[in-house]
Coordinates of C-alpha atoms and ligand atoms in Angstrom, one line a residue:
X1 CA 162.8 43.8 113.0
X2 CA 163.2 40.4 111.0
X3 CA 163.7 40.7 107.3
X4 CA 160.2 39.5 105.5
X5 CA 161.6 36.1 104.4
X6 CA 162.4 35.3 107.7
X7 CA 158.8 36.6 109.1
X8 CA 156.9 34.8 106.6
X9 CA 158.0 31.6 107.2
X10 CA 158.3 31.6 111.0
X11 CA 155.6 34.5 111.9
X12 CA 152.2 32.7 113.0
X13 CA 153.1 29.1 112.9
X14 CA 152.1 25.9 114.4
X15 CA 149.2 25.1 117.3
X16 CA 146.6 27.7 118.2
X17 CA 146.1 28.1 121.6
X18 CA 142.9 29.2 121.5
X19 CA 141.3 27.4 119.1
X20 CA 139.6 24.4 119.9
X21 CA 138.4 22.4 117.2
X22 CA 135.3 20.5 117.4
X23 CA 137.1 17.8 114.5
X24 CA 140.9 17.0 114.3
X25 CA 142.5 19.3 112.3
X26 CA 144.6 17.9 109.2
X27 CA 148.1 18.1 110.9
X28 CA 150.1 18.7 107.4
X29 CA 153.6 19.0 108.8
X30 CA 156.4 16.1 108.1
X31 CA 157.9 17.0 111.2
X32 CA 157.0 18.6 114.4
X33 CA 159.2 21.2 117.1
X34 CA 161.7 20.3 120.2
X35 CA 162.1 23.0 122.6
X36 CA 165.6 21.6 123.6
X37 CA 168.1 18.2 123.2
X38 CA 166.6 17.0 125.8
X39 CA 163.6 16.8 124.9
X40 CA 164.7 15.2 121.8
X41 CA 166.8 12.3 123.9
X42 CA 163.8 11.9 125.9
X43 CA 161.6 10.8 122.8
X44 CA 164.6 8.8 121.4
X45 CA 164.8 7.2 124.8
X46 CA 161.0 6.5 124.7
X47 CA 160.4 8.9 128.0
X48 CA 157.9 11.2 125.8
X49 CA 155.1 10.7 124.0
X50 CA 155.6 13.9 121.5
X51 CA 155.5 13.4 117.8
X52 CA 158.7 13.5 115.9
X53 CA 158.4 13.2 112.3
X54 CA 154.6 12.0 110.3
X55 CA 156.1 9.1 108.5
X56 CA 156.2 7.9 112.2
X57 CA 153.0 9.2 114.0
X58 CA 150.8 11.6 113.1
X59 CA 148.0 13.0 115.0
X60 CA 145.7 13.2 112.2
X61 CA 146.6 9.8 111.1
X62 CA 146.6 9.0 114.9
X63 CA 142.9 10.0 115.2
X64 CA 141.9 7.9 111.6
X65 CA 143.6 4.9 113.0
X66 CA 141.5 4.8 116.5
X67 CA 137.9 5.3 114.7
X68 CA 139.3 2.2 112.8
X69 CA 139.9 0.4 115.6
X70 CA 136.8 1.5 116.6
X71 CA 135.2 -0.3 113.9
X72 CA 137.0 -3.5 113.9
X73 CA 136.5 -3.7 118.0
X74 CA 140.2 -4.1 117.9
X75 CA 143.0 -2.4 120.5
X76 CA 144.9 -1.0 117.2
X77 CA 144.6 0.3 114.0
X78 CA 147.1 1.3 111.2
X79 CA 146.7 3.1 107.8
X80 CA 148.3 3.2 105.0
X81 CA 148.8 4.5 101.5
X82 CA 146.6 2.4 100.0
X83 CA 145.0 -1.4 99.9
X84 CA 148.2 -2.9 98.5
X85 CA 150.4 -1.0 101.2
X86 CA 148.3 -2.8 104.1
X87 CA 149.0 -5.6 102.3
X88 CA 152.7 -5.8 101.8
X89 CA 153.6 -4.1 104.8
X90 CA 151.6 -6.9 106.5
X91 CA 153.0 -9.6 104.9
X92 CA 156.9 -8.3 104.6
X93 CA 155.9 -7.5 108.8
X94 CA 155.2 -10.9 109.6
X95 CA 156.7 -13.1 107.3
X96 CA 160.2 -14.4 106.8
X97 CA 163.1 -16.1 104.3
X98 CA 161.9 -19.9 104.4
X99 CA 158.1 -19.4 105.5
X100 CA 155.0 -20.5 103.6
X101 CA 152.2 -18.4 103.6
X102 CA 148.8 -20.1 102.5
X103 CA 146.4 -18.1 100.8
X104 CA 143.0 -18.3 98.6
X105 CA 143.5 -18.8 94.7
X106 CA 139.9 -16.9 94.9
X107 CA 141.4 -13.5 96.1
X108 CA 142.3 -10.3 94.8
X109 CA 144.9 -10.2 91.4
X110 CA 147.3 -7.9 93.2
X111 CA 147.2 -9.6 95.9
X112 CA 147.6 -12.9 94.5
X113 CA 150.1 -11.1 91.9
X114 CA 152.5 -10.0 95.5
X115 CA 152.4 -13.4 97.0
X116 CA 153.0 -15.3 93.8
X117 CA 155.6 -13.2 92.2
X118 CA 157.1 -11.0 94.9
X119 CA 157.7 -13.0 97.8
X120 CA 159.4 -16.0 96.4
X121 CA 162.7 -13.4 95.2
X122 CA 162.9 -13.4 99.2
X123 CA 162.1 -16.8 99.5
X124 CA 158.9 -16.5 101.6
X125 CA 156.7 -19.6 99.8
X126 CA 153.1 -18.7 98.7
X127 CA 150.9 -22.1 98.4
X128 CA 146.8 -20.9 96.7
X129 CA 144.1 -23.3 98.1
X130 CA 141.0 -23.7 96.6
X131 CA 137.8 -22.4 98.3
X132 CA 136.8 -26.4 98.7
X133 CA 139.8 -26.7 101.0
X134 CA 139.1 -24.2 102.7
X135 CA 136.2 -25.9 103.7
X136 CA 138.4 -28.4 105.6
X137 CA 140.1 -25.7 107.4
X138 CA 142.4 -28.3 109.4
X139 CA 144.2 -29.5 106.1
X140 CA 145.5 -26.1 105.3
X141 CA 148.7 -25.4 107.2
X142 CA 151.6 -27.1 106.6
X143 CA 155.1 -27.5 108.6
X144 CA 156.5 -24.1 107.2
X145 CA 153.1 -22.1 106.8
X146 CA 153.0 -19.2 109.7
X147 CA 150.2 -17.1 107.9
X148 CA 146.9 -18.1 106.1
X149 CA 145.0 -15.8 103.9
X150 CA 141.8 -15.2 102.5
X151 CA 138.9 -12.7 101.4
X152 CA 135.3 -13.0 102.4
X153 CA 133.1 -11.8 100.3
X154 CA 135.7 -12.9 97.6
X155 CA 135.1 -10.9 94.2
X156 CA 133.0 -11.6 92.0
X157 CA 131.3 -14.2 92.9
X158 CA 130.9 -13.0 96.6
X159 CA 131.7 -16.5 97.6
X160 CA 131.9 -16.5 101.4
X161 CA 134.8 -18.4 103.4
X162 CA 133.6 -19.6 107.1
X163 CA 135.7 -17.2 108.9
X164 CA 135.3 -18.5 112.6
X165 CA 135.8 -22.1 111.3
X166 CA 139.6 -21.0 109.8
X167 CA 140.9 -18.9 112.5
X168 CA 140.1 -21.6 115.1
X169 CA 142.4 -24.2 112.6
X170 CA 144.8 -21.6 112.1
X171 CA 145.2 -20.7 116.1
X172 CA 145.6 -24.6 117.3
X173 CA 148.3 -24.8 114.8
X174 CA 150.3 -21.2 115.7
X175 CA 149.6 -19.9 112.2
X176 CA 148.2 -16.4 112.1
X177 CA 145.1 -15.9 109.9
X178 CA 144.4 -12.7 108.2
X179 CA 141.4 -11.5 106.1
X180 CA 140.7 -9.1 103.5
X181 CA 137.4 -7.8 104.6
X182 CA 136.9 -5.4 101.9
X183 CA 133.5 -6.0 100.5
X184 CA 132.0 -6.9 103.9
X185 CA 133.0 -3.3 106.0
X186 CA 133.4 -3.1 109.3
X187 CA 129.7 -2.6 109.6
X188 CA 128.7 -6.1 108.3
X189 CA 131.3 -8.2 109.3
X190 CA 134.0 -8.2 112.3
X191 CA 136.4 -11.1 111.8
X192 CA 138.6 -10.0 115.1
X193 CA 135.2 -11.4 117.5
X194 CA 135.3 -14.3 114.7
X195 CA 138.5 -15.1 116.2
X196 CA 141.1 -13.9 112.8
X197 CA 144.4 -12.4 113.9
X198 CA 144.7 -9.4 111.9
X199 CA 141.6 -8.0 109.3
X200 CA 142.8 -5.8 106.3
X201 CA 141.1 -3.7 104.1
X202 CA 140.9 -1.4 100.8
X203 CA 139.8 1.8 102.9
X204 CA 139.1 3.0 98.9
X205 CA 136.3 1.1 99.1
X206 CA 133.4 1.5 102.0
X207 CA 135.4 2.4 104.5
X208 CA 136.2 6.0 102.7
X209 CA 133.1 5.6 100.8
X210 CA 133.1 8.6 98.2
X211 CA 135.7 7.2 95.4
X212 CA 138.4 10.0 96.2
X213 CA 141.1 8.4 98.6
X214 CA 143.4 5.8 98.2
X215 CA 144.1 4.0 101.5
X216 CA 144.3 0.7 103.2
X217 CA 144.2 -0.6 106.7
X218 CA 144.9 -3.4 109.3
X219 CA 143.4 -3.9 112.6
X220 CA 144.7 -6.2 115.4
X221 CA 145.8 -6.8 118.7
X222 CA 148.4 -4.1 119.9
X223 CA 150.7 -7.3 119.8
X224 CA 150.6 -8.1 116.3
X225 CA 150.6 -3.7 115.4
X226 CA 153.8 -4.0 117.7
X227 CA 155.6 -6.0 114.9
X228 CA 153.7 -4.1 111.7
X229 CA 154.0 -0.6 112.7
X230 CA 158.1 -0.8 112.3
X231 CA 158.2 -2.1 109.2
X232 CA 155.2 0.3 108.1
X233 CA 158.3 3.3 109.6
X234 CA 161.1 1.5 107.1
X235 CA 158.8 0.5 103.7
X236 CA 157.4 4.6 104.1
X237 CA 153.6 3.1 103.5
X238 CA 152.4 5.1 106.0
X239 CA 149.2 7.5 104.4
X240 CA 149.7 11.4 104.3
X241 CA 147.2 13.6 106.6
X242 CA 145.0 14.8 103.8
X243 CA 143.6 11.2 103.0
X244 CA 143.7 10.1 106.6
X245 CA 141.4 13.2 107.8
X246 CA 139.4 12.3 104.5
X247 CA 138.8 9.0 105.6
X248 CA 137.8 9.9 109.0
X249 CA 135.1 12.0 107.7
X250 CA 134.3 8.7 105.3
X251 CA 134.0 6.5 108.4
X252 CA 131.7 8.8 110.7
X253 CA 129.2 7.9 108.0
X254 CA 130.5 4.0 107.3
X255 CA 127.3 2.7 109.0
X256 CA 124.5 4.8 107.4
X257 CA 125.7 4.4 104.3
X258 CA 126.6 0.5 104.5
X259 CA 122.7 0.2 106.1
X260 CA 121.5 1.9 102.9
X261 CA 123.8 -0.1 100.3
X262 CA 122.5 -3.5 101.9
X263 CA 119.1 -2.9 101.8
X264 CA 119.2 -1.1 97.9
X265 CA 121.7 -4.4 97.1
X266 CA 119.0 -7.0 98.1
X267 CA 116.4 -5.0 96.0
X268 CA 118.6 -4.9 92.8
X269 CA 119.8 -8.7 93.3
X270 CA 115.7 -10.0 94.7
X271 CA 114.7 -7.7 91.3
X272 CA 117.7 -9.0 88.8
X273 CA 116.6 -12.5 90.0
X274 CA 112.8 -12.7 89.7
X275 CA 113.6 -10.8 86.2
X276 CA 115.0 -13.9 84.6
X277 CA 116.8 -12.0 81.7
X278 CA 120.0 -12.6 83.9
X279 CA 121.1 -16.5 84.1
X280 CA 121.8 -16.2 87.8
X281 CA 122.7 -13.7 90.3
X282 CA 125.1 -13.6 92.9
X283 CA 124.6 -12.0 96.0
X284 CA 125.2 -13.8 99.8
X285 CA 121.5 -12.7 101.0
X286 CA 119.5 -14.5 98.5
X287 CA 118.7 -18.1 99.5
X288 CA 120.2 -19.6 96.3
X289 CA 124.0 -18.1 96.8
X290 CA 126.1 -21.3 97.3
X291 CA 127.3 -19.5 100.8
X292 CA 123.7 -18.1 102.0
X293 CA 123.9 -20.2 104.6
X294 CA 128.1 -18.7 105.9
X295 CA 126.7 -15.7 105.1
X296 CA 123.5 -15.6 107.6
X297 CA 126.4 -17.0 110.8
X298 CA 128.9 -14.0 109.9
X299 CA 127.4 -11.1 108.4
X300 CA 125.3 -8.5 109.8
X301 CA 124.0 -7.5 106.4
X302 CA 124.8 -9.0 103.1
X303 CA 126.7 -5.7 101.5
X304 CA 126.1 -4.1 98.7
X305 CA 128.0 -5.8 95.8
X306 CA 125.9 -8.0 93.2
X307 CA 127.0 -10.1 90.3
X308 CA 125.1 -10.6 87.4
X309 CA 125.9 -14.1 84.7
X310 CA 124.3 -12.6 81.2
X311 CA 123.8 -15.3 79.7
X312 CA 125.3 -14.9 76.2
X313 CA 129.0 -14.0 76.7
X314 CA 131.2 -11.4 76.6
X315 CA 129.6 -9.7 74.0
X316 CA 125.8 -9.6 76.0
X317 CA 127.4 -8.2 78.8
X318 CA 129.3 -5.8 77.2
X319 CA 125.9 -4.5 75.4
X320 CA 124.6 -4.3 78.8
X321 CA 127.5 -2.4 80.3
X322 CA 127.3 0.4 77.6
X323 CA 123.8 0.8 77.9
X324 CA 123.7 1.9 81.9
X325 CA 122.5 5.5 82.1
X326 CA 122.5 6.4 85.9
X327 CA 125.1 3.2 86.9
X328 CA 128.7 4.6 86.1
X329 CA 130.9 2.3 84.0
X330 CA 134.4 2.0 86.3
X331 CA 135.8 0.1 88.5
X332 CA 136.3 0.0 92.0
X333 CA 133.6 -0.4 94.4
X334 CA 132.1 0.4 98.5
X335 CA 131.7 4.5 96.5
X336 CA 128.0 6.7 96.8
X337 CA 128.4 6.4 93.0
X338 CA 126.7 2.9 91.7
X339 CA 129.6 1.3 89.5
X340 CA 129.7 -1.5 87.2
X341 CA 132.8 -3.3 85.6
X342 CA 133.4 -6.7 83.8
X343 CA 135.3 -8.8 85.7
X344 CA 136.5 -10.8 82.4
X345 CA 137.9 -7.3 81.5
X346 CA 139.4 -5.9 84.8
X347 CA 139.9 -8.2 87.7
X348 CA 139.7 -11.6 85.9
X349 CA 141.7 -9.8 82.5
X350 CA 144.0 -12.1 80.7
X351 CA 142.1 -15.5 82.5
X352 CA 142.4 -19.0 80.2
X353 CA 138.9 -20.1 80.0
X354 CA 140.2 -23.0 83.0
X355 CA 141.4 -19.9 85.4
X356 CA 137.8 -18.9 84.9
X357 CA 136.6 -21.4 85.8
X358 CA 138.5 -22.3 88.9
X359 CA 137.9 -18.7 89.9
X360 CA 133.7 -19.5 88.8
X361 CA 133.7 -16.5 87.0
X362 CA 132.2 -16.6 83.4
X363 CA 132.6 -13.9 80.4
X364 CA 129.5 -12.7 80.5
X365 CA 129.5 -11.6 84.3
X366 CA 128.7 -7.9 85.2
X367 CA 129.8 -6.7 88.6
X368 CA 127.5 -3.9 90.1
X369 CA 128.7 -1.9 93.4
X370 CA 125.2 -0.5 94.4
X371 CA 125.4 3.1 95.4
X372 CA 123.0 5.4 97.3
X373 CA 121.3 7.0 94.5
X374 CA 117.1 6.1 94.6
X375 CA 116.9 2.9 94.1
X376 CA 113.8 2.8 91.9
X377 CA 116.2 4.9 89.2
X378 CA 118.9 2.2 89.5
X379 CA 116.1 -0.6 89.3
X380 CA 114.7 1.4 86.3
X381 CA 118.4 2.0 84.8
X382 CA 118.9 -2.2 85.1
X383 CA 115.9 -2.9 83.2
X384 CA 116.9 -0.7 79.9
X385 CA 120.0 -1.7 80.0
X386 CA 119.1 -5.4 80.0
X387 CA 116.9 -5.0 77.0
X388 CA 120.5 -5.1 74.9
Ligands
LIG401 C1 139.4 -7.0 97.9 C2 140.5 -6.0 97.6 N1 141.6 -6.0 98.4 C3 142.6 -5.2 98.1 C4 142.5 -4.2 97.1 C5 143.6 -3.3 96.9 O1 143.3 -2.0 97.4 P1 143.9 -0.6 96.8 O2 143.4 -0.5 95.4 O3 143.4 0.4 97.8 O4 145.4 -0.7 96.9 C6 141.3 -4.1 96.4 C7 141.2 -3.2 95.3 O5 140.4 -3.3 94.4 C8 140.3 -5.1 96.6 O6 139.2 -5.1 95.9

């Protein structure tokens, strides 16, 4: 007979035989059993398709990253730790010493924060093009540039960039085109059939859906996955099994929860507008958004973000924000929870009034992500709080 310390850690361990669970399990092991060398050498010679070690492969992650794929209607998926991780990892995967990478001056501060102050110290070139050039897709790459990106919806201002229009000037010149499809979701807006390389999102948003896991992903071609997912192996930005399996139970629901967020965000933005207490509201489904029309060709639904101009500053907006009751003052978004934030005080913080207004943002913007509580409450919640 073993001595206990030796039972309790190997007695009962690993797979069941019997068991066959109806969901996939949370694999929480770092590393997973040989039963000889050669079994090892036949993995390391690429002969096996075993697992060797989670910052590789996982099987829960494994199972996360096809649902994505799933999603996106692309042949491969990948998550990460978080947003920024998809983002880095991508970039650092695909980019090189000497190359120019175009992307929006509307996108989000850590991204734009990466590009602009990261990449340069390994001389990788960031250029920011407004959302007007942009426009004129053609114009955009330049002799060095091998990657263009952008956002669609951008925040706040769920401006909208013509997705199919850039990939096609990005493909005839060999430049790859990526897009940060955060605020769409998968379920209303699939920039792979619109023709974009490689789509990346915030999986804390929508895509987990319940404001408790930090994650990110990219979805592709297995070509492009073929040069991200080694570098994903060396930077460690890989996610752990506990937020991958959370963010597969997230995505099961993705689409009934999206369908719900669209049609409560029309009612708060058709509402906020006919109101008149707000100057103007932003939101892509409403005829007067200046990309309404961008909007209609690419999206499926029109999301469920809404901004807000107050007129009167930073002050009336900030007597607005303290005022919501049922709307939770944080920031983030895509949650069940209806948020609201500032962007002059979180993503726009530390803007010059001319940064502003490149960006179109003003200081008396409010930024509602439009949960799935009733929306008569959050309707009702809106209307006190505007009274400030
Ligand atoms: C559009 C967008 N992209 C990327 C990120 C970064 O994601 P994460 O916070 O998961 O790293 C965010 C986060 O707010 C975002 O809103």
């Amino acid at each position: 007979m073993k001595g206990s310390s030796t039972r309790v850690i190997h007695e009962a361990e690993g797979a069941s035989r019997t068991a066959d669970p109806l969901t996939t399990p949370i694999y929480q092991a770092t590393t997973f059993l040989f039963e000889s060398a050669e079994e090892v050498r036949a993995y390391m010679q690429g002969r096996s398709d075993k697992f060797l070690y989670s910052r590789y492969r996982n099987p829960t992650i494994q199972s996360t990253e096809a649902k994505v794929a799933a999603l996106e209607g692309a042949e491969a998926a990948l998550v990460l730790a978080s947003g920024m991780a998809a983002v880095s990892t991508a970039v650092l995967a695909l980019l090189s010493s000497g190359d120019e990478i175009v992307c929006s001056a509307a996108i989000y501060g850590n991204t734009l924060h990466l590009l602009q102050s990261v990449l340069p110290r390994f001389g990788i070139a960031a250029r920011f093009a407004t959302l007007e050039e942009f426009a004129r897709p053609d114009g955009l790459a330049g002799p060095r540039t091998k990657v263009v990106w952008f956002e669609s919806p951008i925040n706040p201002t769920l401006r909208c960039v013509d997705i199919a229009a850039v990939a096609d000037a990005c493909r005839r010149r060999g430049v790859l085109s990526i897009v940060d499809s955060t605020f769409a979701s998968p379920v209303n807006q699939t920039p792979l059939a619109l023709g974009v390389d490689l789509v990346m999102h915030s999986a804390t948003k929508y895509l987990n859906g319940h404001s408790d896991v930090t994650a990110g992903v990219l979805a592709g071609s297995s070509a492009i996955m073929r040069r991200i997912e080694p570098i994903r192996r060396l930077l460690g930005s890989v996610v752990d099994p506990v937020p991958a399996y959370a963010l597969a139970r997230g995505l099961k629901t993705l689409a009934v929860r999206v369908a719900r967020q669209n049609e409560s965000a029309f009612a708060v933005a058709r509402w906020l507008e006919q109101d008149r207490r707000g100057k103007r509201v932003f939101y892509p489904g409403l005829p007067s958004h200046p990309d309404h029309a961008i909007a209609k060709k690419q999206m499926r639904g029109f999301g469920g973000m809404v901004c807000v101009d107050l007129d009167g500053g930073i002050e009336r907006a900030s007597r607005f924000f303290d005022r919501l009751q049922v709307v939770r003052r944080a920031t983030s978004l895509g949650g069940v929870e209806s948020l609201c934030s500032l962007p002059v005080d979180t993503s726009q913080w530390g803007y010059t009034d001319e940064q502003l207004e490149r960006a179109g943002v003003t200081r008396g913007m409010a930024r509602l992500s439009v949960g799935l509580e009733d929306v008569d409450d959050l309707i009702a919640d809106l209307d006190q709080a505007l009274n400030a």
